[in-house]
Amino acid sequence: MKKIELTPVRAGLLLIPVLVLFTICSNVNEGTPSEQYFISGSRAEQSNLEEFFYLLTHQPEGSREQLAVVMEIANSYLKQREYNRLINFLSSRIHSHPDDPYNAYYLFMIAFSYGEMGAHPMAAMYFDMIVRNYPDLEVMGQSIHLASLNQLINLVDNPQQIEWYYEELISRFLDKIDPGPSFFMLGQAHEATGEWNEAIKAYTRYLSFMGSNVPGFPDADSYARRLVDFNNSAKDWTFESLNVLVDAVKEALDAGSANRLWSYHAKANFFTRTWEHDSSNVEGVAGHVNFNLSDFMRGNRIRYADTLDASSNANEAFLRTWGWSQHIPTWYLYFRKIHFPPDPEIHGRWEWAGIFYGERF
């Protein structure tokens, strides 16, 4: 991979975020624009640009010296926020010198300029072109391909493209990225494309980096753990419908059979907690709970409401029960519709997924 050594200020262009709105410059005809169009700015800036354009024609093609001159011209436009001129200047160079070894860097600056003008689709098109069609370059130790991929995962919405970008990041730059968020987001992209087996593989790899900060996913750990644990489980505790599950639970309670009742609980990701926790995010709770249900049922007659709690809906349901203990007599049994597309026979069935202790306020 060819390396370019630039000053920290110029190399810092790789890190500048993309913003603002795009307007196409219509002052330049197709082909190589006139030098007059490219002379802009204050009198001092115009004088410098005239000198740079003179030097540009007197340096060997594709040389480091010529690169340095191009970068001086580009930096002058950046300071002036003359993004149209910068885009046209670099586009003209690439068109006239298709074999220039530094074209990937020039394309990166074009993409950056479009981003600065708010033309994010155009910026994404150029970043994608760099990664797919041009050899990588290093600028001050930073890979042009890596910088382009980091931009693309924030600019592109297409899940198939995002899959490819994260696969490239992981396969080529694992030692230069935070692997946890990359594996998790790859799993998200696989989910979006319906590649559930691949998603499970990505989440499984993510679990080696639990505790990672995944922007936008504060419960990434429990989300990945829940899917992986459920995938690896026997799934033999599920019921074909909510009614069948609730009837089985009520029959076990009527019979006072702790063993029968406990056999119905989910063997993966079952939880117990009070309402004081974030009850709006039951999907984020994971962990298998092991306790002796007979300790709470022995000598007690457990009663239950005739109907499910009014907060129940098409995907989750609550059954109020009471008589468990003097300390916390009321428990709400929580039932959940299973969302697991990798297994069509399981997807859409129901499970007893947890217990909420205490009255619901």
Short mmCIF file of C-alpha atoms in Angstrom, two decimals:
data_model
loop_
_atom_site.label_atom_id
_atom_site.label_comp_id
_atom_site.label_asym_id
_atom_site.label_seq_id
_atom_site.Cartn_x
_atom_site.Cartn_y
_atom_site.Cartn_z
CA MET A 1 0.00 0.00 0.00
CA LYS A 2 1.52 3.30 -1.10
CA LYS A 3 2.10 5.81 1.68
CA ILE A 4 1.92 9.62 1.52
CA GLU A 5 3.54 11.74 4.20
CA LEU A 6 1.77 15.10 4.60
CA THR A 7 1.70 17.71 7.31
CA PRO A 8 -0.71 16.96 10.21
CA VAL A 9 -3.04 19.75 9.03
CA ARG A 10 -3.45 18.26 5.58
CA ALA A 11 -3.69 14.70 6.83
CA GLY A 12 -6.36 15.92 9.19
CA LEU A 13 -8.64 16.36 6.18
CA LEU A 14 -9.32 12.64 6.51
CA LEU A 15 -11.08 13.22 9.78
CA ILE A 16 -13.23 16.25 8.94
CA PRO A 17 -16.94 15.32 9.14
CA VAL A 18 -19.29 15.66 6.16
CA LEU A 19 -21.97 18.44 6.24
CA VAL A 20 -23.81 21.22 4.23
CA LEU A 21 -25.59 21.61 0.72
CA PHE A 22 -24.39 20.86 -2.83
CA THR A 23 -24.53 23.33 -5.72
CA ILE A 24 -23.00 22.43 -9.07
CA CYS A 25 -20.75 24.97 -10.66
CA SER A 26 -21.91 25.70 -14.20
CA ASN A 27 -19.03 28.02 -15.12
CA VAL A 28 -16.77 25.28 -16.43
CA ASN A 29 -17.10 23.55 -19.77
CA GLU A 30 -16.39 19.84 -20.13
CA GLY A 31 -12.69 19.06 -20.33
CA THR A 32 -9.84 20.96 -18.67
CA PRO A 33 -11.21 24.26 -17.23
CA SER A 34 -9.42 27.51 -17.90
CA GLU A 35 -6.81 28.69 -15.46
CA GLN A 36 -8.70 31.95 -14.99
CA TYR A 37 -11.64 30.13 -13.42
CA PHE A 38 -9.34 28.56 -10.87
CA ILE A 39 -7.76 31.82 -9.70
CA SER A 40 -9.89 32.95 -6.76
CA GLY A 41 -9.78 34.54 -3.35
CA SER A 42 -7.94 37.59 -2.05
CA ARG A 43 -5.11 39.20 -4.01
CA ALA A 44 -2.57 37.21 -2.01
CA GLU A 45 -4.51 33.97 -2.52
CA GLN A 46 -4.77 34.64 -6.25
CA SER A 47 -1.04 35.28 -6.44
CA ASN A 48 -0.30 32.02 -4.63
CA LEU A 49 -2.66 30.06 -6.89
CA GLU A 50 -1.02 31.50 -10.01
CA GLU A 51 2.36 30.36 -8.70
CA PHE A 52 1.03 26.91 -7.80
CA PHE A 53 -0.50 26.40 -11.26
CA TYR A 54 2.81 27.40 -12.84
CA LEU A 55 4.67 24.92 -10.64
CA LEU A 56 2.11 22.21 -11.39
CA THR A 57 3.07 22.14 -15.07
CA HIS A 58 6.78 21.94 -14.25
CA GLN A 59 6.78 18.87 -12.03
CA PRO A 60 7.07 15.25 -13.24
CA GLU A 61 3.67 13.63 -13.72
CA GLY A 62 2.60 11.45 -10.79
CA SER A 63 5.53 12.59 -8.65
CA ARG A 64 5.47 13.46 -4.97
CA GLU A 65 6.47 16.99 -5.92
CA GLN A 66 3.41 17.32 -8.13
CA LEU A 67 1.25 15.87 -5.36
CA ALA A 68 2.54 18.54 -2.98
CA VAL A 69 1.54 21.28 -5.44
CA VAL A 70 -1.91 19.77 -5.97
CA MET A 71 -2.39 19.70 -2.22
CA GLU A 72 -1.40 23.36 -1.89
CA ILE A 73 -4.02 24.27 -4.50
CA ALA A 74 -6.63 22.08 -2.81
CA ASN A 75 -5.89 23.55 0.61
CA SER A 76 -6.28 27.05 -0.77
CA TYR A 77 -9.78 26.20 -2.03
CA LEU A 78 -10.67 24.56 1.26
CA LYS A 79 -9.70 27.69 3.18
CA GLN A 80 -11.88 29.74 0.82
CA ARG A 81 -14.69 27.14 0.99
CA GLU A 82 -14.55 27.04 -2.80
CA TYR A 83 -15.73 23.45 -2.95
CA ASN A 84 -16.99 23.66 -6.53
CA ARG A 85 -13.61 24.84 -7.77
CA LEU A 86 -11.86 22.13 -5.76
CA ILE A 87 -14.17 19.44 -7.19
CA ASN A 88 -13.69 20.68 -10.76
CA PHE A 89 -9.93 21.03 -10.37
CA LEU A 90 -9.43 17.52 -8.99
CA SER A 91 -11.98 15.96 -11.37
CA SER A 92 -10.13 17.53 -14.30
CA ARG A 93 -6.82 16.14 -13.04
CA ILE A 94 -8.21 12.63 -12.62
CA HIS A 95 -9.80 12.77 -16.08
CA SER A 96 -6.54 13.98 -17.65
CA HIS A 97 -4.28 11.65 -15.62
CA PRO A 98 -6.21 8.40 -15.05
CA ASP A 99 -3.02 6.56 -14.05
CA ASP A 100 -1.89 9.05 -11.40
CA PRO A 101 -0.97 6.97 -8.32
CA TYR A 102 -2.58 9.57 -6.04
CA ASN A 103 -6.02 9.61 -7.64
CA ALA A 104 -7.55 7.77 -4.68
CA TYR A 105 -6.58 10.67 -2.45
CA TYR A 106 -7.92 13.22 -4.94
CA LEU A 107 -11.22 11.31 -5.06
CA PHE A 108 -11.32 11.34 -1.27
CA MET A 109 -11.04 15.12 -1.29
CA ILE A 110 -13.81 15.34 -3.90
CA ALA A 111 -16.02 13.15 -1.71
CA PHE A 112 -15.18 15.27 1.31
CA SER A 113 -16.05 18.44 -0.60
CA TYR A 114 -19.43 17.08 -1.66
CA GLY A 115 -20.07 16.19 1.95
CA GLU A 116 -19.15 19.67 3.10
CA MET A 117 -21.77 20.98 0.67
CA GLY A 118 -24.41 18.58 1.97
CA ALA A 119 -24.47 16.39 -1.14
CA HIS A 120 -24.28 13.18 0.86
CA PRO A 121 -25.38 10.80 -1.93
CA MET A 122 -22.62 12.20 -4.17
CA ALA A 123 -20.10 11.96 -1.34
CA ALA A 124 -21.10 8.34 -0.73
CA MET A 125 -20.77 7.55 -4.44
CA TYR A 126 -17.18 8.78 -4.47
CA PHE A 127 -16.21 7.10 -1.19
CA ASP A 128 -17.62 3.86 -2.59
CA MET A 129 -15.70 4.33 -5.85
CA ILE A 130 -12.45 4.70 -3.90
CA VAL A 131 -12.90 1.47 -1.96
CA ARG A 132 -14.07 -0.63 -4.89
CA ASN A 133 -11.96 0.67 -7.76
CA TYR A 134 -8.73 2.20 -6.47
CA PRO A 135 -5.71 0.85 -4.58
CA ASP A 136 -5.36 1.99 -1.00
CA LEU A 137 -3.09 4.82 0.12
CA GLU A 138 -1.86 5.84 3.54
CA VAL A 139 -1.77 9.48 4.60
CA MET A 140 0.05 10.10 7.86
CA GLY A 141 -0.51 6.48 8.83
CA GLN A 142 -4.22 6.55 7.96
CA SER A 143 -5.68 4.36 5.23
CA ILE A 144 -7.78 6.10 2.58
CA HIS A 145 -9.93 2.95 2.31
CA LEU A 146 -10.46 2.82 6.07
CA ALA A 147 -11.41 6.50 6.20
CA SER A 148 -13.81 5.99 3.26
CA LEU A 149 -15.45 2.95 4.86
CA ASN A 150 -15.94 4.85 8.12
CA GLN A 151 -17.71 7.57 6.17
CA LEU A 152 -19.83 5.12 4.16
CA ILE A 153 -21.30 3.29 7.16
CA ASN A 154 -22.73 6.64 8.30
CA LEU A 155 -23.86 7.86 4.88
CA VAL A 156 -25.49 4.80 3.31
CA ASP A 157 -28.88 3.30 4.22
CA ASN A 158 -28.86 0.27 1.91
CA PRO A 159 -28.38 -2.80 4.17
CA GLN A 160 -26.67 -4.86 1.42
CA GLN A 161 -24.06 -2.14 0.98
CA ILE A 162 -23.65 -1.73 4.74
CA GLU A 163 -23.06 -5.48 5.04
CA TRP A 164 -20.22 -5.25 2.56
CA TYR A 165 -18.68 -2.17 4.21
CA TYR A 166 -18.60 -3.79 7.65
CA GLU A 167 -17.24 -7.03 6.20
CA GLU A 168 -14.45 -5.00 4.59
CA LEU A 169 -13.74 -3.16 7.84
CA ILE A 170 -13.57 -6.39 9.81
CA SER A 171 -11.61 -8.46 7.30
CA ARG A 172 -9.07 -5.75 6.43
CA PHE A 173 -8.84 -3.37 9.38
CA LEU A 174 -9.75 -5.36 12.50
CA ASP A 175 -6.61 -4.12 14.28
CA LYS A 176 -7.49 -0.48 13.52
CA ILE A 177 -11.17 -0.37 14.50
CA ASP A 178 -13.26 -1.00 17.60
CA PRO A 179 -14.34 -4.57 16.77
CA GLY A 180 -17.33 -4.76 19.13
CA PRO A 181 -19.54 -2.13 17.47
CA SER A 182 -18.50 -3.39 14.03
CA PHE A 183 -19.59 -6.97 14.76
CA PHE A 184 -22.86 -5.78 16.31
CA MET A 185 -23.70 -3.47 13.40
CA LEU A 186 -22.80 -6.23 10.93
CA GLY A 187 -25.36 -8.37 12.75
CA GLN A 188 -27.91 -5.57 12.37
CA ALA A 189 -27.18 -5.33 8.65
CA HIS A 190 -27.56 -9.11 8.25
CA GLU A 191 -30.91 -8.91 10.07
CA ALA A 192 -32.07 -6.17 7.70
CA THR A 193 -31.29 -8.35 4.68
CA GLY A 194 -32.83 -11.46 6.20
CA GLU A 195 -29.47 -13.23 6.58
CA TRP A 196 -30.33 -14.49 10.06
CA ASN A 197 -27.74 -17.26 10.25
CA GLU A 198 -25.05 -14.73 9.40
CA ALA A 199 -26.54 -12.31 11.92
CA ILE A 200 -26.26 -14.93 14.69
CA LYS A 201 -22.61 -15.50 13.74
CA ALA A 202 -21.91 -11.76 13.94
CA TYR A 203 -23.65 -11.43 17.32
CA THR A 204 -21.77 -14.47 18.60
CA ARG A 205 -18.48 -12.78 17.71
CA TYR A 206 -19.73 -9.56 19.32
CA LEU A 207 -20.15 -11.37 22.65
CA SER A 208 -16.35 -11.55 22.91
CA PHE A 209 -16.42 -7.74 23.13
CA MET A 210 -19.34 -7.25 25.52
CA GLY A 211 -19.29 -3.86 27.18
CA SER A 212 -18.50 -2.10 23.91
CA ASN A 213 -20.14 1.25 23.30
CA VAL A 214 -22.45 0.76 20.32
CA PRO A 215 -23.97 4.16 19.42
CA GLY A 216 -27.75 3.99 19.34
CA PHE A 217 -27.84 0.58 21.05
CA PRO A 218 -27.43 0.96 24.84
CA ASP A 219 -28.66 -2.64 25.32
CA ALA A 220 -26.41 -4.18 22.66
CA ASP A 221 -25.00 -6.75 25.12
CA SER A 222 -28.35 -8.12 26.22
CA TYR A 223 -29.78 -7.96 22.69
CA ALA A 224 -26.95 -10.05 21.26
CA ARG A 225 -26.89 -12.42 24.24
CA ARG A 226 -30.65 -13.01 24.02
CA LEU A 227 -30.54 -13.92 20.33
CA VAL A 228 -27.46 -16.11 20.64
CA ASP A 229 -28.70 -17.94 23.73
CA PHE A 230 -32.11 -18.51 22.20
CA ASN A 231 -30.53 -19.77 18.98
CA ASN A 232 -28.39 -22.25 20.92
CA SER A 233 -31.25 -23.50 23.10
CA ALA A 234 -33.59 -26.47 22.59
CA LYS A 235 -36.64 -24.15 22.31
CA ASP A 236 -38.83 -26.96 23.65
CA TRP A 237 -40.75 -24.79 26.12
CA THR A 238 -42.68 -22.77 23.52
CA PHE A 239 -46.46 -22.86 22.96
CA GLU A 240 -48.40 -22.53 19.73
CA SER A 241 -50.54 -19.67 21.06
CA LEU A 242 -50.96 -17.35 24.02
CA ASN A 243 -54.24 -18.99 25.03
CA VAL A 244 -52.70 -22.47 25.16
CA LEU A 245 -49.77 -21.16 27.24
CA VAL A 246 -52.00 -19.28 29.72
CA ASP A 247 -54.34 -22.25 30.12
CA ALA A 248 -51.37 -24.54 30.87
CA VAL A 249 -50.02 -22.10 33.48
CA LYS A 250 -53.43 -21.74 35.15
CA GLU A 251 -53.87 -25.53 35.29
CA ALA A 252 -50.49 -25.91 36.96
CA LEU A 253 -51.41 -23.23 39.50
CA ASP A 254 -54.77 -24.87 40.19
CA ALA A 255 -53.01 -28.20 40.76
CA GLY A 256 -50.42 -26.54 43.01
CA SER A 257 -47.70 -28.21 40.93
CA ALA A 258 -44.48 -26.23 41.12
CA ASN A 259 -42.65 -28.73 38.92
CA ARG A 260 -45.22 -28.57 36.15
CA LEU A 261 -45.39 -24.78 36.29
CA TRP A 262 -41.59 -24.40 36.24
CA SER A 263 -41.32 -26.72 33.23
CA TYR A 264 -43.13 -24.06 31.18
CA HIS A 265 -40.65 -21.25 31.80
CA ALA A 266 -38.22 -20.17 29.04
CA LYS A 267 -34.88 -21.94 29.38
CA ALA A 268 -33.08 -19.03 27.73
CA ASN A 269 -33.26 -15.38 28.82
CA PHE A 270 -35.88 -15.91 31.54
CA PHE A 271 -35.85 -13.01 34.01
CA THR A 272 -37.26 -11.98 37.38
CA ARG A 273 -37.31 -8.38 38.58
CA THR A 274 -39.38 -5.66 40.16
CA TRP A 275 -41.32 -3.00 38.30
CA GLU A 276 -38.81 -0.36 39.38
CA HIS A 277 -36.50 -1.56 36.62
CA ASP A 278 -37.03 -0.38 33.05
CA SER A 279 -40.16 -2.37 32.32
CA SER A 280 -40.46 -0.69 28.91
CA ASN A 281 -37.48 -2.68 27.67
CA VAL A 282 -38.15 -6.31 28.54
CA GLU A 283 -36.48 -7.30 25.28
CA GLY A 284 -33.21 -6.05 26.69
CA VAL A 285 -33.22 -8.33 29.72
CA ALA A 286 -31.24 -11.54 29.52
CA GLY A 287 -30.06 -14.21 31.89
CA HIS A 288 -31.33 -17.53 33.17
CA VAL A 289 -32.89 -17.51 36.64
CA ASN A 290 -32.64 -20.63 38.77
CA PHE A 291 -34.72 -20.84 41.94
CA ASN A 292 -36.99 -23.35 43.64
CA LEU A 293 -40.56 -22.40 42.80
CA SER A 294 -41.91 -24.93 45.30
CA ASP A 295 -40.52 -22.79 48.15
CA PHE A 296 -43.11 -20.15 47.22
CA MET A 297 -46.00 -22.49 46.45
CA ARG A 298 -45.74 -24.92 49.37
CA GLY A 299 -48.61 -24.24 51.77
CA ASN A 300 -49.94 -21.37 49.65
CA ARG A 301 -52.86 -21.31 47.29
CA ILE A 302 -51.82 -19.22 44.30
CA ARG A 303 -54.66 -17.32 42.70
CA TYR A 304 -54.77 -15.54 39.38
CA ALA A 305 -56.88 -12.97 37.54
CA ASP A 306 -59.60 -14.26 35.26
CA THR A 307 -58.29 -12.22 32.36
CA LEU A 308 -54.92 -10.90 31.23
CA ASP A 309 -53.83 -7.45 32.34
CA ALA A 310 -55.22 -4.57 30.27
CA SER A 311 -51.69 -3.60 29.20
CA SER A 312 -51.33 -6.85 27.24
CA ASN A 313 -51.07 -6.62 23.45
CA ALA A 314 -50.39 -8.73 20.37
CA ASN A 315 -46.76 -9.32 21.30
CA GLU A 316 -46.68 -9.50 25.10
CA ALA A 317 -49.07 -10.26 27.93
CA PHE A 318 -49.20 -10.09 31.73
CA LEU A 319 -51.13 -12.35 34.11
CA ARG A 320 -51.59 -11.04 37.66
CA THR A 321 -51.16 -13.72 40.33
CA TRP A 322 -51.07 -13.48 44.14
CA GLY A 323 -50.56 -15.52 47.28
CA TRP A 324 -46.85 -16.25 46.77
CA SER A 325 -45.32 -14.93 49.99
CA GLN A 326 -45.91 -12.44 52.78
CA HIS A 327 -43.04 -10.29 51.60
CA ILE A 328 -44.14 -9.92 47.93
CA PRO A 329 -47.50 -11.67 47.52
CA THR A 330 -48.22 -10.43 43.98
CA TRP A 331 -46.36 -11.59 40.88
CA TYR A 332 -47.12 -10.74 37.27
CA LEU A 333 -46.22 -13.58 34.92
CA TYR A 334 -44.89 -12.15 31.68
CA PHE A 335 -45.60 -13.90 28.36
CA ARG A 336 -43.91 -12.94 25.09
CA LYS A 337 -44.48 -13.71 21.44
CA ILE A 338 -41.27 -15.12 20.00
CA HIS A 339 -39.56 -13.12 17.29
CA PHE A 340 -37.04 -15.49 15.75
CA PRO A 341 -37.18 -15.56 11.91
CA PRO A 342 -34.25 -18.03 11.58
CA ASP A 343 -36.61 -20.83 12.68
CA PRO A 344 -40.05 -20.53 11.03
CA GLU A 345 -41.43 -23.31 13.26
CA ILE A 346 -40.59 -21.30 16.38
CA HIS A 347 -41.16 -17.78 15.06
CA GLY A 348 -44.56 -16.49 16.24
CA ARG A 349 -45.01 -19.00 19.07
CA TRP A 350 -45.29 -17.89 22.72
CA GLU A 351 -43.13 -18.34 25.82
CA TRP A 352 -43.32 -17.59 29.54
CA ALA A 353 -40.39 -15.20 29.55
CA GLY A 354 -40.29 -13.72 33.06
CA ILE A 355 -41.78 -12.51 36.33
CA PHE A 356 -42.39 -9.00 37.60
CA TYR A 357 -42.56 -8.80 41.40
CA GLY A 358 -45.10 -6.57 43.14
CA GLU A 359 -48.14 -4.57 42.18
CA ARG A 360 -48.05 -2.66 38.93
CA PHE A 361 -48.46 1.08 39.41
#
